[in-house]
mmCIF file of the C-alpha atoms, coordinates in Angstrom:
data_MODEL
# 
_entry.id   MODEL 
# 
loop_
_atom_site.group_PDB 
_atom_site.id 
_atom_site.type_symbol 
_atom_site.label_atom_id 
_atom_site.label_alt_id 
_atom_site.label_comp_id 
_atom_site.label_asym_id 
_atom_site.label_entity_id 
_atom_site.label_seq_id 
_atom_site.pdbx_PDB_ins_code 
_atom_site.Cartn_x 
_atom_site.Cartn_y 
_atom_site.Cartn_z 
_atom_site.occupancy 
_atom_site.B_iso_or_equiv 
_atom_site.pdbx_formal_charge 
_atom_site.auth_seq_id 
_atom_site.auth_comp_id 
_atom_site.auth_asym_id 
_atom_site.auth_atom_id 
_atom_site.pdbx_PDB_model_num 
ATOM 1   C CA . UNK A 1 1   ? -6.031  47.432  3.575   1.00 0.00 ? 1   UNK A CA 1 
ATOM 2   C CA . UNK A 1 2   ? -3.144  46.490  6.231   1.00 0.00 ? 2   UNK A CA 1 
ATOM 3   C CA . UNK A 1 3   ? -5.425  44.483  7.887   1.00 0.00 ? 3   UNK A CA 1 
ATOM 4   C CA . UNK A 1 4   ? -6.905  42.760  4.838   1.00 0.00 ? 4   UNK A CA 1 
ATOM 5   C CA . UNK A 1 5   ? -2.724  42.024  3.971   1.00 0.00 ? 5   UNK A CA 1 
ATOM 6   C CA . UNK A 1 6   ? -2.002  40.694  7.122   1.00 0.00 ? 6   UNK A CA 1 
ATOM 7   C CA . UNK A 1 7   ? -4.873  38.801  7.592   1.00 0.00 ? 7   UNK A CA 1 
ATOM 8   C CA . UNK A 1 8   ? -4.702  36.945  4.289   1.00 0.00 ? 8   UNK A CA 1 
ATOM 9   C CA . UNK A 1 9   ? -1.090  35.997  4.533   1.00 0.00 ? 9   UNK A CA 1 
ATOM 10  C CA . UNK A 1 10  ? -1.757  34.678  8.414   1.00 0.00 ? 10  UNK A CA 1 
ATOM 11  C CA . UNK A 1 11  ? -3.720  32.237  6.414   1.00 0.00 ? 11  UNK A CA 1 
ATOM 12  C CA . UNK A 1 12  ? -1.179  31.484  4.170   1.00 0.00 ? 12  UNK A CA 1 
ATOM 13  C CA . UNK A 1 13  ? 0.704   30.336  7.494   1.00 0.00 ? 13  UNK A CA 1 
ATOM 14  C CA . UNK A 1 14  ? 2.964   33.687  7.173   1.00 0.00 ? 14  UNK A CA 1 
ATOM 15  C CA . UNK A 1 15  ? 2.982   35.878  10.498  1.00 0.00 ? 15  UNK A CA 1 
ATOM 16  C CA . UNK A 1 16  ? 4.715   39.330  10.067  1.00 0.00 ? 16  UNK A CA 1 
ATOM 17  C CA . UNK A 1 17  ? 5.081   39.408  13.870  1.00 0.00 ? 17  UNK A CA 1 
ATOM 18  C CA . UNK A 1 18  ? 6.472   36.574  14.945  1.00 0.00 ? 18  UNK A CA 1 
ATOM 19  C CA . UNK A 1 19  ? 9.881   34.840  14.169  1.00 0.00 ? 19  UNK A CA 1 
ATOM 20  C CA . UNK A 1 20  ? 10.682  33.493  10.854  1.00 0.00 ? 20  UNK A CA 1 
ATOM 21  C CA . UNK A 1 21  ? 13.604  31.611  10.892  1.00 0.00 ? 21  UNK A CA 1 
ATOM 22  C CA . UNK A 1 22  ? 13.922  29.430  7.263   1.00 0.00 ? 22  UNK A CA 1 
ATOM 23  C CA . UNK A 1 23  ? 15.063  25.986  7.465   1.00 0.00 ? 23  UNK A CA 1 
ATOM 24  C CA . UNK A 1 24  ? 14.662  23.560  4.034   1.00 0.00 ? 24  UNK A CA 1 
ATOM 25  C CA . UNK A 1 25  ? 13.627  20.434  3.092   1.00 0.00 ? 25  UNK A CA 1 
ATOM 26  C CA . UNK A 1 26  ? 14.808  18.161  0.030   1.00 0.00 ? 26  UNK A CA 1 
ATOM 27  C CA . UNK A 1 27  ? 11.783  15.313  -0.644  1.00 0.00 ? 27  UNK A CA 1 
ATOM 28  C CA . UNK A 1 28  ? 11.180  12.975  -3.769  1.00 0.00 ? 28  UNK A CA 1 
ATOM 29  C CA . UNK A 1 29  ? 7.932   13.446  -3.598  1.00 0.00 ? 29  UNK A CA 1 
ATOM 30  C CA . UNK A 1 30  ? 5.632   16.089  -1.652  1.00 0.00 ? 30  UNK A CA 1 
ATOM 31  C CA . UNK A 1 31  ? 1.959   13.952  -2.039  1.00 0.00 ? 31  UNK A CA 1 
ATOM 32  C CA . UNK A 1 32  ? -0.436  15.446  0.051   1.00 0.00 ? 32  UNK A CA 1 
ATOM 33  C CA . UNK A 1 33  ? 1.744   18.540  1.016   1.00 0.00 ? 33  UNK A CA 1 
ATOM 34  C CA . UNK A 1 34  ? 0.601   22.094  0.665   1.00 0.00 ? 34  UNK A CA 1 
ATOM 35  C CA . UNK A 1 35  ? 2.021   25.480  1.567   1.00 0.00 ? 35  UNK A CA 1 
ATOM 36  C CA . UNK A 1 36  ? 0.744   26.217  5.610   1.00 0.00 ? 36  UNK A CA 1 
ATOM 37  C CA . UNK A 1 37  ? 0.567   22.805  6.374   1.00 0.00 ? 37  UNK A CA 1 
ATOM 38  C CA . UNK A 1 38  ? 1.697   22.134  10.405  1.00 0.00 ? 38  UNK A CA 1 
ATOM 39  C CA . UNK A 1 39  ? 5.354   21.134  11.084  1.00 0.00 ? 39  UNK A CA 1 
ATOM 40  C CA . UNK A 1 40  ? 5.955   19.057  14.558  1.00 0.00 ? 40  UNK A CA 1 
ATOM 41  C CA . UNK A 1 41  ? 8.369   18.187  16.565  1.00 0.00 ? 41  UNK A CA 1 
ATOM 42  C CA . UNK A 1 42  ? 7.134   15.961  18.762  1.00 0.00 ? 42  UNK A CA 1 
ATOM 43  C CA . UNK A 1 43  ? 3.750   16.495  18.542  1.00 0.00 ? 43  UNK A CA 1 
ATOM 44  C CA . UNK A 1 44  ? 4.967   20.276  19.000  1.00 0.00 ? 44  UNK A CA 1 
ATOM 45  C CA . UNK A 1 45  ? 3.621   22.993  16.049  1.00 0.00 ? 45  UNK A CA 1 
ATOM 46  C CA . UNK A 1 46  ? 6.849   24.311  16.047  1.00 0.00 ? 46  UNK A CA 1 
ATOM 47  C CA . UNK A 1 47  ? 6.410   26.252  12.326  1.00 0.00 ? 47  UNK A CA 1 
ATOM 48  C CA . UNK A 1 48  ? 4.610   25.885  9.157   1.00 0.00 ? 48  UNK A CA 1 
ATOM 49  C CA . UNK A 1 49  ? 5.100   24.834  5.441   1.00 0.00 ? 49  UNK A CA 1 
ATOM 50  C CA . UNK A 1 50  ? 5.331   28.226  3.474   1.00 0.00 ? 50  UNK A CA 1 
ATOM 51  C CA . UNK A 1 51  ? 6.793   27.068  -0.253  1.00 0.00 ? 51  UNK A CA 1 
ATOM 52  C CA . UNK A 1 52  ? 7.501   24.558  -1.960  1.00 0.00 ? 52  UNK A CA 1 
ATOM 53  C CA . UNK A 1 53  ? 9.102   24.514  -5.383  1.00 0.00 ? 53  UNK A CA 1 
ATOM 54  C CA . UNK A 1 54  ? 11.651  22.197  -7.487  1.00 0.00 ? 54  UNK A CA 1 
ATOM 55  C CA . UNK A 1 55  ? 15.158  21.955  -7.121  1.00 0.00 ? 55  UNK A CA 1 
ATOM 56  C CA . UNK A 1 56  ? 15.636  22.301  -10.704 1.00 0.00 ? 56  UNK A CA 1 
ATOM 57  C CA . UNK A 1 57  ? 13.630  21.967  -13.919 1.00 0.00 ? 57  UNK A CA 1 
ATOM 58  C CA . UNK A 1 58  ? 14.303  18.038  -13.423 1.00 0.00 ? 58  UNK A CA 1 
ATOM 59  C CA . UNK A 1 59  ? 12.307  17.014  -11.106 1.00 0.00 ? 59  UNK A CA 1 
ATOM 60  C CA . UNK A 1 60  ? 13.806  14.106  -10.017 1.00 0.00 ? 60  UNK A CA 1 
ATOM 61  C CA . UNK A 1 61  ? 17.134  16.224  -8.586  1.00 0.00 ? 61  UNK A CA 1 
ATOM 62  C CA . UNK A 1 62  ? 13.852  16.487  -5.726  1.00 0.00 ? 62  UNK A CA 1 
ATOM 63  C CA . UNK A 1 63  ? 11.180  19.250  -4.229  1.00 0.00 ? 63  UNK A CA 1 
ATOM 64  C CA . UNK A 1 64  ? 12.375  22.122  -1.743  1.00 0.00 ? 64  UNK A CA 1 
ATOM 65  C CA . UNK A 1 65  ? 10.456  22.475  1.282   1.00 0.00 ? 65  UNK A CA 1 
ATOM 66  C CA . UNK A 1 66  ? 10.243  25.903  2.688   1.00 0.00 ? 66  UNK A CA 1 
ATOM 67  C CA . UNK A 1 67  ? 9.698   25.385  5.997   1.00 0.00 ? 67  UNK A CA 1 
ATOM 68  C CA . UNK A 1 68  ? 8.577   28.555  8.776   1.00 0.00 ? 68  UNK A CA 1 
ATOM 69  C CA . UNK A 1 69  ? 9.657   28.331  12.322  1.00 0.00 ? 69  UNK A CA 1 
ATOM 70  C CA . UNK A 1 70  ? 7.546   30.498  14.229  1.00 0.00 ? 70  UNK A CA 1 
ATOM 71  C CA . UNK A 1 71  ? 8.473   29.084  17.725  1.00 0.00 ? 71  UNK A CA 1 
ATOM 72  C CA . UNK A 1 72  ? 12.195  29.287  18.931  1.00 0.00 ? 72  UNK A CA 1 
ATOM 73  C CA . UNK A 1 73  ? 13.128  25.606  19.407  1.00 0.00 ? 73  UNK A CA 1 
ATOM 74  C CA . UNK A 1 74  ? 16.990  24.534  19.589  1.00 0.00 ? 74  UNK A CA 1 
ATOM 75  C CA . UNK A 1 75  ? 16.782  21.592  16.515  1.00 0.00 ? 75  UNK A CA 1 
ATOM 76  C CA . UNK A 1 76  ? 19.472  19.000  16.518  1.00 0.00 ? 76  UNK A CA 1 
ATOM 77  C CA . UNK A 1 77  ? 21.469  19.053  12.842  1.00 0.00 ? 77  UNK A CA 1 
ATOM 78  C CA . UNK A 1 78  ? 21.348  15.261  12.303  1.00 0.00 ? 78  UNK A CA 1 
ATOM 79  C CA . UNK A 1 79  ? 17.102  15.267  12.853  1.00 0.00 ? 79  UNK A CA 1 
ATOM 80  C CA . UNK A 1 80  ? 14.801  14.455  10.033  1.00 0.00 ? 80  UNK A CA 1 
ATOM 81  C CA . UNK A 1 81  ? 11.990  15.930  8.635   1.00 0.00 ? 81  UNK A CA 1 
ATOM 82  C CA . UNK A 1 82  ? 9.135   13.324  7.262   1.00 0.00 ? 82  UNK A CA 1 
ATOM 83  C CA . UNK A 1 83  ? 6.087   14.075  5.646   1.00 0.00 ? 83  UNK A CA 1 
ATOM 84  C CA . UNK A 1 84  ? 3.138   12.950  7.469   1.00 0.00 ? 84  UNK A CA 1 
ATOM 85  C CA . UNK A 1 85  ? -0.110  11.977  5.252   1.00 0.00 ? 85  UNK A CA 1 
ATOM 86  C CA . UNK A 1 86  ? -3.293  11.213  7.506   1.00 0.00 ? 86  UNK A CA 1 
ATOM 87  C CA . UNK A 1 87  ? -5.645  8.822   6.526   1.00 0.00 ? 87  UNK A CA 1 
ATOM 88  C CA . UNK A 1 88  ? -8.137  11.765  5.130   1.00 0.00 ? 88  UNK A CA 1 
ATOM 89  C CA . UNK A 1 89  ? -5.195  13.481  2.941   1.00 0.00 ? 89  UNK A CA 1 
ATOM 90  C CA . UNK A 1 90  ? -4.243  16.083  5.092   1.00 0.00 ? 90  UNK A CA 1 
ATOM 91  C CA . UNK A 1 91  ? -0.168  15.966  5.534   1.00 0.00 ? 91  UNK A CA 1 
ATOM 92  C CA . UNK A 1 92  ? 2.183   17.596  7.922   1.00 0.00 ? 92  UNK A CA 1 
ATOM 93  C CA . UNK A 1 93  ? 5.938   17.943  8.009   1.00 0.00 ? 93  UNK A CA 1 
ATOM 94  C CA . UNK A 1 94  ? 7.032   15.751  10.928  1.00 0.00 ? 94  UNK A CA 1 
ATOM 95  C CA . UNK A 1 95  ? 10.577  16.346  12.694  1.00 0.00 ? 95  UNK A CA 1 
ATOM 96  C CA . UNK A 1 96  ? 12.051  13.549  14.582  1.00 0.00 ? 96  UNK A CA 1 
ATOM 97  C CA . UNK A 1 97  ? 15.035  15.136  16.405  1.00 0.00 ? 97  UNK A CA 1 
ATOM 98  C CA . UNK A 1 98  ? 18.617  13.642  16.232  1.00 0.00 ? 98  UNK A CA 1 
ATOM 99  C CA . UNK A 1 99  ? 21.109  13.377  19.004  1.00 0.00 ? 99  UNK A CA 1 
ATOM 100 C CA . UNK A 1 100 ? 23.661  16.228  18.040  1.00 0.00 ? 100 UNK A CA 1 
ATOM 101 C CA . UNK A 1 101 ? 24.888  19.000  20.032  1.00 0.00 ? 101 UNK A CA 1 
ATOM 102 C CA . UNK A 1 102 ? 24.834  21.221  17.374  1.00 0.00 ? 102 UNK A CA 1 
ATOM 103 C CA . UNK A 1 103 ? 21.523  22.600  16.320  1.00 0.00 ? 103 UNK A CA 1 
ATOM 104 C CA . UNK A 1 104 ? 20.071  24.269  13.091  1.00 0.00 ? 104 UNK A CA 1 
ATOM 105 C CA . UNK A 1 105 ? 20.675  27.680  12.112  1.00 0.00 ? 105 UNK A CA 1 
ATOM 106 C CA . UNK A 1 106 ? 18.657  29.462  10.171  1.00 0.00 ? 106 UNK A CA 1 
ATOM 107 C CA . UNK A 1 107 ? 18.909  28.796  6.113   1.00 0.00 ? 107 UNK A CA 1 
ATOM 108 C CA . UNK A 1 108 ? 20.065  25.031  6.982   1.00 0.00 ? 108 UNK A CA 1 
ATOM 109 C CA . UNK A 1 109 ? 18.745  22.465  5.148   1.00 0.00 ? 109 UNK A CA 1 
ATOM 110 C CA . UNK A 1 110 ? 17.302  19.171  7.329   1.00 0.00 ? 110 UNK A CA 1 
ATOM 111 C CA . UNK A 1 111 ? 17.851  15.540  6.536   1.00 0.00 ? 111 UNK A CA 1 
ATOM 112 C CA . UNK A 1 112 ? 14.541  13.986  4.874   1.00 0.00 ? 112 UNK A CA 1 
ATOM 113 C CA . UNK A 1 113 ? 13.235  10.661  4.435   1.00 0.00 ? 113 UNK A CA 1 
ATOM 114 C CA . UNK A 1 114 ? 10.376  9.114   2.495   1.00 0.00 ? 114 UNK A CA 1 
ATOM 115 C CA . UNK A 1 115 ? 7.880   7.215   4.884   1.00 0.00 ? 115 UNK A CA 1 
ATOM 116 C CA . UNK A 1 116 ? 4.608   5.287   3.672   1.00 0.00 ? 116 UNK A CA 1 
ATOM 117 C CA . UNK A 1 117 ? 1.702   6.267   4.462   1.00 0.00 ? 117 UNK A CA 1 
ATOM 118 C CA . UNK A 1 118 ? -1.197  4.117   5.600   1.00 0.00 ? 118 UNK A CA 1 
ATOM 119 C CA . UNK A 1 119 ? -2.642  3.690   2.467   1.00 0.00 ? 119 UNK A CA 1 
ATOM 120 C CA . UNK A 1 120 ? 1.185   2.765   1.021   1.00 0.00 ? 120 UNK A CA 1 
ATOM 121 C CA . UNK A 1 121 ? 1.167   -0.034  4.014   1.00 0.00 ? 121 UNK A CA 1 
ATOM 122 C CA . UNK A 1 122 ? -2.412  -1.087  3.171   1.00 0.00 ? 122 UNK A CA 1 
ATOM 123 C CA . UNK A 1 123 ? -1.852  -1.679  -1.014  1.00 0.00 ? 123 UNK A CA 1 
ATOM 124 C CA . UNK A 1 124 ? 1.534   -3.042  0.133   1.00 0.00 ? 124 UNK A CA 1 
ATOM 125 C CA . UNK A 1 125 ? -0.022  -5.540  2.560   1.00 0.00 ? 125 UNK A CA 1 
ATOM 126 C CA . UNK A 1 126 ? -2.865  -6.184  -0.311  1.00 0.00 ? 126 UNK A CA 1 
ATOM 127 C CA . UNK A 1 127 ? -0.667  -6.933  -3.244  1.00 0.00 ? 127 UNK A CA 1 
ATOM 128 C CA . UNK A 1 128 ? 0.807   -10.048 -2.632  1.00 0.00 ? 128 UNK A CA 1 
ATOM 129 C CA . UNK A 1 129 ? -3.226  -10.987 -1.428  1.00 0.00 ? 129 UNK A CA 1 
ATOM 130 C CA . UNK A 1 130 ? -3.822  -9.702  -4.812  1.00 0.00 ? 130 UNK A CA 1 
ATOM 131 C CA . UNK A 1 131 ? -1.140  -12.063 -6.972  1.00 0.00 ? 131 UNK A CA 1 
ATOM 132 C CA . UNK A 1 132 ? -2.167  -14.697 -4.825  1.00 0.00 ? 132 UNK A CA 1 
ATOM 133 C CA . UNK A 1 133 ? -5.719  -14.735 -6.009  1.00 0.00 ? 133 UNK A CA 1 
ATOM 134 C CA . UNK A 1 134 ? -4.646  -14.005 -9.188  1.00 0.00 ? 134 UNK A CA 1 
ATOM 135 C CA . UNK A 1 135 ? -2.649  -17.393 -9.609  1.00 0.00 ? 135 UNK A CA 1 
ATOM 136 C CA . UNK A 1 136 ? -5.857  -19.047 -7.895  1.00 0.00 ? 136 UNK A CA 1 
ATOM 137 C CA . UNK A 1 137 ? -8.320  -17.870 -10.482 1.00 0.00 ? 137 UNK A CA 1 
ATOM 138 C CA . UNK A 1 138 ? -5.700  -18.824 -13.345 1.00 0.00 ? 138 UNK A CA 1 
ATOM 139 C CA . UNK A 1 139 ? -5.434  -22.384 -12.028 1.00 0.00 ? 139 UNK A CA 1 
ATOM 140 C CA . UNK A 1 140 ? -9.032  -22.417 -11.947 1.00 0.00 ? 140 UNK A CA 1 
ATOM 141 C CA . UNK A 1 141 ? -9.419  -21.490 -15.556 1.00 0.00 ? 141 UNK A CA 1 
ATOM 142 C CA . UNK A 1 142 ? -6.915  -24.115 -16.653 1.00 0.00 ? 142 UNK A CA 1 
ATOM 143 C CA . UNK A 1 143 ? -8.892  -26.164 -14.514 1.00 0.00 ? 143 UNK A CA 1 
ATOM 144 C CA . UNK A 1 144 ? -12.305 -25.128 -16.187 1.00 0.00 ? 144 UNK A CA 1 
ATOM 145 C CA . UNK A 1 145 ? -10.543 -25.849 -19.660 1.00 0.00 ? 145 UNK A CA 1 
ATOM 146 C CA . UNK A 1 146 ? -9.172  -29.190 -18.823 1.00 0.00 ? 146 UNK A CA 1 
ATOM 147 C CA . UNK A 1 147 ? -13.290 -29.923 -17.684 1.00 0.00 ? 147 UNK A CA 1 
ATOM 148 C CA . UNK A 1 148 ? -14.407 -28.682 -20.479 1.00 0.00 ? 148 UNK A CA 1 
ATOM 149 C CA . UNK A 1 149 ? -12.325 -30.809 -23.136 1.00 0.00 ? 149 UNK A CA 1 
ATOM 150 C CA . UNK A 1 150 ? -13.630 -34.024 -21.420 1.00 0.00 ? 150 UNK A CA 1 
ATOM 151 C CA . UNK A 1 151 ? -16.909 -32.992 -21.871 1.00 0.00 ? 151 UNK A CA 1 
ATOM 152 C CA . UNK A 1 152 ? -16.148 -32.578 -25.795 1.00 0.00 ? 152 UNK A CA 1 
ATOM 153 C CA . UNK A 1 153 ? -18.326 -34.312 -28.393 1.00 0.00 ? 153 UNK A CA 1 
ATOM 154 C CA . UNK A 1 154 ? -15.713 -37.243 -29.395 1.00 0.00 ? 154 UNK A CA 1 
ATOM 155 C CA . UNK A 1 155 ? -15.360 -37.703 -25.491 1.00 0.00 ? 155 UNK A CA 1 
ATOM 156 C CA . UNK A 1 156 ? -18.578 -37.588 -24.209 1.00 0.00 ? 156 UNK A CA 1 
ATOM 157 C CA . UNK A 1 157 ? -18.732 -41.061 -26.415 1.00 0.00 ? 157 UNK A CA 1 
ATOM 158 C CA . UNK A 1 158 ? -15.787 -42.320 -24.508 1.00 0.00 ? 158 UNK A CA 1 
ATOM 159 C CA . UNK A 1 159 ? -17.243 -41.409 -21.180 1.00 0.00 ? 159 UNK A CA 1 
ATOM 160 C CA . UNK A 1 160 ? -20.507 -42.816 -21.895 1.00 0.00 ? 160 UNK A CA 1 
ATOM 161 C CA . UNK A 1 161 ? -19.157 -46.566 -23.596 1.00 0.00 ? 161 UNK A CA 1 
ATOM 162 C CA . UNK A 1 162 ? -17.078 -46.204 -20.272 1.00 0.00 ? 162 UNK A CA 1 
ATOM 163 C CA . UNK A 1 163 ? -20.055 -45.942 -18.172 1.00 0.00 ? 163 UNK A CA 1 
ATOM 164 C CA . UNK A 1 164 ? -21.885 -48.921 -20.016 1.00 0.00 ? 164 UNK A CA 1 
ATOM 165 C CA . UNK A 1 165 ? -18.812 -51.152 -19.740 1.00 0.00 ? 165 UNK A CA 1 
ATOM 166 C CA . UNK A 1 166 ? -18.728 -50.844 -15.995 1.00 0.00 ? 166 UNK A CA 1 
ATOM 167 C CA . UNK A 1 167 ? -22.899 -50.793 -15.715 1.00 0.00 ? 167 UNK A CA 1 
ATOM 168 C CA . UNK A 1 168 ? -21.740 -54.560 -17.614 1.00 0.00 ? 168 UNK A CA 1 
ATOM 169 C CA . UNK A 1 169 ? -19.145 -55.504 -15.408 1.00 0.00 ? 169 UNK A CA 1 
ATOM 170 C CA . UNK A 1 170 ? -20.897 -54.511 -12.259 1.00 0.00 ? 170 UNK A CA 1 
ATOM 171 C CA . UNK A 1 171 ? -23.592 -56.610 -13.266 1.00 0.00 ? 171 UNK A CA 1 
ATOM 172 C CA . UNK A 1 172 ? -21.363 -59.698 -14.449 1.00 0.00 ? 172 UNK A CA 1 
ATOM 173 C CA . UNK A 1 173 ? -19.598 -59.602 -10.788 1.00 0.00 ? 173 UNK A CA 1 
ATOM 174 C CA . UNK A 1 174 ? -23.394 -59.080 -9.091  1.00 0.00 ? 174 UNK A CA 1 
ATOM 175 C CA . UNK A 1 175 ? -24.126 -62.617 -11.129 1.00 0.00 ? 175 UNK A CA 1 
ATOM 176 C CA . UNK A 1 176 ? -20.995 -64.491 -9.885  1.00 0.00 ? 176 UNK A CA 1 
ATOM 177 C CA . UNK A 1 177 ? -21.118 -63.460 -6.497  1.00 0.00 ? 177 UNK A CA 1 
ATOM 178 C CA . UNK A 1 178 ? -24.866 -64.867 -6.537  1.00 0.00 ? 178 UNK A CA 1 
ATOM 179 C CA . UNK A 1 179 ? -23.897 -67.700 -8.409  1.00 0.00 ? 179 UNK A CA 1 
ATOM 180 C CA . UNK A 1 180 ? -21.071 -68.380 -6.392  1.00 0.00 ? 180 UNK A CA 1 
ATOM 181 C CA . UNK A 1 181 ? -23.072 -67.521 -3.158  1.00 0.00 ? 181 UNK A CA 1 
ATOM 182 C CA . UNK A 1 182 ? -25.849 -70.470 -3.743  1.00 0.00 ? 182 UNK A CA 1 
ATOM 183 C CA . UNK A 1 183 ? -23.155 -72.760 -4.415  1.00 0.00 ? 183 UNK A CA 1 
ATOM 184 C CA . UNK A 1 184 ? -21.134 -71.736 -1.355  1.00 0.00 ? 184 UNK A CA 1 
ATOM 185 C CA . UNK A 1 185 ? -24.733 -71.978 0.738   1.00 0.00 ? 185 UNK A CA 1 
ATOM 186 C CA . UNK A 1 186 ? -25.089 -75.796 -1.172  1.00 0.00 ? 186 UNK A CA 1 
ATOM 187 C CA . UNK A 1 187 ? -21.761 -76.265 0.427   1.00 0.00 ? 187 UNK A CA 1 
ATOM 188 C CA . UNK A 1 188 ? -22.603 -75.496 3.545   1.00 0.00 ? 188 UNK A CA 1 
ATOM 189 C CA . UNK A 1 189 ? -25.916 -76.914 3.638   1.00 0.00 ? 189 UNK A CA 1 
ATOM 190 C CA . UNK A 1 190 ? -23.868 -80.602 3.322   1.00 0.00 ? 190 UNK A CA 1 
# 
């Protein structure tokens, strides 16, 4: 039964043998984020995620961040945790380190900061793709209803008495540029 106990929370991301020291987190939002999910520091596994829960019943006040260190790493205070979300959905807790000489203790709570994701970059590089097309294919309807009043009953009259007066004119200038062309060739025959 010890076994079973301490096998089952090793895969919860808690190890009874190892150090535990507790730092927190404070995010907005936690998408993708799930207890024993990896936390780096550069590219380091330096802990694990082990609870998250709200601040307080609002939620917007933000989401704590439990966060396991199972390795004994000297963290900077002014660092910054990020959550991580790969393209396939898994997320990690990322830690860039600061600059400080002063490092976290245990029960300290980190810096955070919100970063997109790839799919965030993607729809934001999409949407203004998106409105552009959209204005397109509105100017083309306005376009399609402009077409499609000329092609009304009362107009299609006008269009086609249109037609027939320049069929007649066409054929009045063919006449005089004949008529004047055998005169000009009379001319020029003298």
């Amino acid at each position: 039964i010890t076994i079973l106990i301490l096998g089952f929370n090793f895969l919860k991301g808690k190890n009874l043998f190892e150090k535990n020291d507790k730092i927190y987190a404070i995010f907005p939002k936690v998408t993708g984020l799930l207890g024993s999910n990896p936390v780096l520091v550069n590219g380091l596994q330096v802990g694990m995620v082990s609870d998250i829960h709200e601040r307080s019943r609002n939620l917007s006040d933000g989401i704590v961040v439990t966060i396991n260190l199972a390795r004994d790493v000297d963290i900077p205070k002014n660092s910054v945790a990020v959550i991580s979300a790969e393209l396939l959905g898994s997320a990690s807790v990322v830690i860039e380190p600061g600059n400080s000489a002063e490092f976290l203790q245990n029960g300290d709570t980190l810096a955070s900061r919100n970063k997109p994701g790839l799919l965030d970059e993607v729809s934001s590089s999409i949407n203004p793709a998106l409105k552009s097309l959209d204005g397109t294919l509105q100017s083309m309807d306005s376009l399609i209803q402009v077409a499609g009043t000329y092609f009304d009953p009362a107009t299609k009259n006008n269009f086609h008495k249109i037609f027939a007066n320049l069929s007649a004119a066409s054929t009045s200038l063919n006449t005089l540029i004949a008529s004047q062309n055998s005169s000009l060739n009379k001319t020029l025959a003298h």
